[in-house]
mmCIF file of N, CA and C in Angstrom:
data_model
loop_
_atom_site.group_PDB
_atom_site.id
_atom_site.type_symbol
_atom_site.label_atom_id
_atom_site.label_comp_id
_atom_site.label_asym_id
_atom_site.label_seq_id
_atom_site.Cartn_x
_atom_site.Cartn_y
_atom_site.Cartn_z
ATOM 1 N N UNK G 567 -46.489 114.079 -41.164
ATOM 2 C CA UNK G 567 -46.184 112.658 -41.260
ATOM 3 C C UNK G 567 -45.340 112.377 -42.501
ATOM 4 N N UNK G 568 -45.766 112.748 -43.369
ATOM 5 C CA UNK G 568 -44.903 113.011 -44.766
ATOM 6 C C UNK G 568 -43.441 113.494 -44.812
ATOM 7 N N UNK G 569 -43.157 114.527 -44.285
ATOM 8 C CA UNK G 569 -42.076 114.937 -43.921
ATOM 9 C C UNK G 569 -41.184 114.054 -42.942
ATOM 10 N N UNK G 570 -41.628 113.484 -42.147
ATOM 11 C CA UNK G 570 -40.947 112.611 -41.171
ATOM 12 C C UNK G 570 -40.731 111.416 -42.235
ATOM 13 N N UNK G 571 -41.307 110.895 -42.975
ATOM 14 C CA UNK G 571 -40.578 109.758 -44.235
ATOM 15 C C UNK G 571 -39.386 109.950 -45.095
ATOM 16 N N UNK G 572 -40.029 111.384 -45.509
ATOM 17 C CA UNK G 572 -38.668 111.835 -46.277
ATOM 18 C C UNK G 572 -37.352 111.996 -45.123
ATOM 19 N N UNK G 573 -37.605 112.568 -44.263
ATOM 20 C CA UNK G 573 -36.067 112.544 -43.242
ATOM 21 C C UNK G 573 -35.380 111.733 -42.962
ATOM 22 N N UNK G 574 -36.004 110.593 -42.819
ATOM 23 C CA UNK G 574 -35.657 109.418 -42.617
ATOM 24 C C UNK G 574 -35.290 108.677 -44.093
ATOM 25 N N UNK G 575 -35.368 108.742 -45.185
ATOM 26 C CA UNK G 575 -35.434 108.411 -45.979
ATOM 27 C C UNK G 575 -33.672 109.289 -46.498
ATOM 28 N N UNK G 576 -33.523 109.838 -46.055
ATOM 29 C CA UNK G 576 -32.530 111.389 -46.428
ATOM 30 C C UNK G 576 -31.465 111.074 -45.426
ATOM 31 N N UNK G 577 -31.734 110.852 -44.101
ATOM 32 C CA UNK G 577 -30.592 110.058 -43.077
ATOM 33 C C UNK G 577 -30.303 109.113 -43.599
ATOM 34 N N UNK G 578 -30.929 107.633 -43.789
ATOM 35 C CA UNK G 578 -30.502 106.602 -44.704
ATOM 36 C C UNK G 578 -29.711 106.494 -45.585
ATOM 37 N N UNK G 579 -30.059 107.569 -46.452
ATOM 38 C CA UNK G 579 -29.395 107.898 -47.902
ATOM 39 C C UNK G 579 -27.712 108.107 -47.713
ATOM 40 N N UNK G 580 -27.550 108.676 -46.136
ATOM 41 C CA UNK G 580 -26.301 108.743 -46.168
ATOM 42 C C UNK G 580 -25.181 107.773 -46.398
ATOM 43 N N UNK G 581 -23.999 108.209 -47.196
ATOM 44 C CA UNK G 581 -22.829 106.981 -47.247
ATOM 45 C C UNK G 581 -22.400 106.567 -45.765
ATOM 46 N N UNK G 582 -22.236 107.323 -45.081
ATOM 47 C CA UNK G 582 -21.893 107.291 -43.594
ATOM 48 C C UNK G 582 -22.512 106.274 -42.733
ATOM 49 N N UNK G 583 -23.987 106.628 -42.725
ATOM 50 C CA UNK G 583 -25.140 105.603 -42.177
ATOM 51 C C UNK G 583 -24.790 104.408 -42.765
ATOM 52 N N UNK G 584 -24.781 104.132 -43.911
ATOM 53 C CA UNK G 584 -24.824 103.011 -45.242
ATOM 54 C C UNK G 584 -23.832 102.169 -44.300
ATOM 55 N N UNK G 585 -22.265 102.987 -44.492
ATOM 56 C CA UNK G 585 -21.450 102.488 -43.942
ATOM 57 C C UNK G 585 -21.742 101.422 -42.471
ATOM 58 N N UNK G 586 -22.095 102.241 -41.626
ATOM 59 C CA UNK G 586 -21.960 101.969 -40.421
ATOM 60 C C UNK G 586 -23.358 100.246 -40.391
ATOM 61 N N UNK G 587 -23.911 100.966 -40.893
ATOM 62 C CA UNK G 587 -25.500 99.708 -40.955
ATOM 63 C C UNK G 587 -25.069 98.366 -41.591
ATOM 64 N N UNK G 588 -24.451 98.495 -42.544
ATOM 65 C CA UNK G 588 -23.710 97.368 -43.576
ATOM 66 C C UNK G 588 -22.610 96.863 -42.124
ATOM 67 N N UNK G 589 -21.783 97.608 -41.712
ATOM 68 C CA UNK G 589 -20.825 97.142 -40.370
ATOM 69 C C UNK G 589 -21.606 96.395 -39.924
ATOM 70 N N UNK G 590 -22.339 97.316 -38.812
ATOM 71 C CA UNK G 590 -22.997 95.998 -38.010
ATOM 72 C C UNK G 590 -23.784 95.087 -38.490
ATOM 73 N N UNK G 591 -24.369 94.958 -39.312
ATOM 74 C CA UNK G 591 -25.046 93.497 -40.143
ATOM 75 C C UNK G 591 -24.070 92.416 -40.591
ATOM 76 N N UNK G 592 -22.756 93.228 -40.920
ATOM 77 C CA UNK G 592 -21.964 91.813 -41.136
ATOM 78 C C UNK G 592 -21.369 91.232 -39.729
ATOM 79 N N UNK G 593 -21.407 92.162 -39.223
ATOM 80 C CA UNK G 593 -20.334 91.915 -37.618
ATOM 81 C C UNK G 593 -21.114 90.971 -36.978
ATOM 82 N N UNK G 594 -22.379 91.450 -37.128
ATOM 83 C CA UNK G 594 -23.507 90.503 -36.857
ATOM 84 C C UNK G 594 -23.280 88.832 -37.052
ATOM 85 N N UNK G 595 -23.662 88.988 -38.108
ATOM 86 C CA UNK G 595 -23.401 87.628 -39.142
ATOM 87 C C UNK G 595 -22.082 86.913 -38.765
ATOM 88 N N UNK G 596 -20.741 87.158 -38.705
ATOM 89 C CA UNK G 596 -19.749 86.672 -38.711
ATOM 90 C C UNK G 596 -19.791 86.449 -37.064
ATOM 91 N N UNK G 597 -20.329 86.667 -35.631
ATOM 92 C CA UNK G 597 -20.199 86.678 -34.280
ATOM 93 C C UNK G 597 -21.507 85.186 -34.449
ATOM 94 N N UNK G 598 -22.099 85.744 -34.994
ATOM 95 C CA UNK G 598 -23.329 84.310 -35.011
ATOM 96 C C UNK G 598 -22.694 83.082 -36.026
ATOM 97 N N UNK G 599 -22.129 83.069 -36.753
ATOM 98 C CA UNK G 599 -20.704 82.025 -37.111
ATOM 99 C C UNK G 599 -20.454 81.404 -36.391
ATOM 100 N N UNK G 600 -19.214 82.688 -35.734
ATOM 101 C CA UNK G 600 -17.930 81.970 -34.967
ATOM 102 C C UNK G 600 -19.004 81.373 -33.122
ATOM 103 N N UNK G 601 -20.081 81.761 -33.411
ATOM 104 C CA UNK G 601 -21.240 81.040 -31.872
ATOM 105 C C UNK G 601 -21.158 79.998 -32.494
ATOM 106 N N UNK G 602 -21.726 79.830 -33.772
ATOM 107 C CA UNK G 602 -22.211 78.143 -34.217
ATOM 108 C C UNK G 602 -21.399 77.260 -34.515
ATOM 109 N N UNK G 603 -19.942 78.085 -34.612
ATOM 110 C CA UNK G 603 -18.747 77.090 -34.856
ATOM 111 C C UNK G 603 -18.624 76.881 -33.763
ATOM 112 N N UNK G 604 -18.562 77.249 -32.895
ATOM 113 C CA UNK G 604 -17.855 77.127 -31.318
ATOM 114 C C UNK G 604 -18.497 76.338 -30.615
ATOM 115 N N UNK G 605 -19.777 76.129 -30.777
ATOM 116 C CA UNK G 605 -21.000 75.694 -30.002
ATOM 117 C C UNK G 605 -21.035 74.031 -30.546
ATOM 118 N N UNK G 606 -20.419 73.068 -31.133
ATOM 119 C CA UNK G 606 -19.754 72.289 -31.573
ATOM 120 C C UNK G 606 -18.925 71.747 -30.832
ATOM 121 N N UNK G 607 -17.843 72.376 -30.217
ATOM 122 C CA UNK G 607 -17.103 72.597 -29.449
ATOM 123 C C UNK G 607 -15.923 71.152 -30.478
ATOM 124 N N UNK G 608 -14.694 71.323 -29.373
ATOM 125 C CA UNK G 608 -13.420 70.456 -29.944
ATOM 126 C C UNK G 608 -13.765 69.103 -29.600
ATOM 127 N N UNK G 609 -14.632 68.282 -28.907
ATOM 128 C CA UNK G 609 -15.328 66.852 -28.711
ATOM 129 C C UNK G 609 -16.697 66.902 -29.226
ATOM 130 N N UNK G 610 -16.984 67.786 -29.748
ATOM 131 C CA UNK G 610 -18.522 67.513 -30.188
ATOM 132 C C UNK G 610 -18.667 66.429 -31.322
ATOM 133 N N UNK G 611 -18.091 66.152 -32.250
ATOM 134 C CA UNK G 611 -18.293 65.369 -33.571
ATOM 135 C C UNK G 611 -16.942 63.952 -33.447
ATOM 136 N N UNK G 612 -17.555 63.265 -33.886
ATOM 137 C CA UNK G 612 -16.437 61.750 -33.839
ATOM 138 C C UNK G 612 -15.906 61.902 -35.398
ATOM 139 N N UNK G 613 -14.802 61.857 -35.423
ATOM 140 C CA UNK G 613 -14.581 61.314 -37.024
ATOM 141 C C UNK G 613 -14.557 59.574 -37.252
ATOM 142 N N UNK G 614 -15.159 59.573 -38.520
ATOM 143 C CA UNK G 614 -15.379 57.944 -38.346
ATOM 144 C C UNK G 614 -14.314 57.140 -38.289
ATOM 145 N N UNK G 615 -13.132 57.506 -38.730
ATOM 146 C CA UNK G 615 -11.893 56.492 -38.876
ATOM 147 C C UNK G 615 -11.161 56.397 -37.329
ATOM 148 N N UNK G 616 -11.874 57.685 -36.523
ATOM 149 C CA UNK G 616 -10.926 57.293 -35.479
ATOM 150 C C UNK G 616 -10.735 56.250 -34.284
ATOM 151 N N UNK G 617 -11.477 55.008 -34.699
ATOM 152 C CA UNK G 617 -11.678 53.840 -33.904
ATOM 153 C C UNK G 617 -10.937 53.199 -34.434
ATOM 154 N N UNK G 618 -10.248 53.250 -35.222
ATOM 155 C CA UNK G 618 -9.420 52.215 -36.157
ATOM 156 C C UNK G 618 -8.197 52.401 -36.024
#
């Protein structure tokens, strides 16, 4: 069981992994953005002056 922590602990460690894990967490982040910007949509919000 011990040994299976450290391996995993030793895969992690890699720059490679690092790399790739950091990727998808931001890719992540920036797709759940551009959802919540979008999801708004181009009629969703009134600006107030535009009755005038």
């Amino acid at each position: 069981m011990q040994k299976e922590g450290s391996q995993m602990k030793a895969f992690f460690a890699k720059p490679s992994v690092k790399f790739v894990a950091k990727t998808l967490f931001y890719t992540v982040i920036i797709l759940i953005l551009v959802y919540l910007y979008s999801y708004r949509g181009v009629a969703g919000g009134h600006f107030i002056y535009n009755e005038f």
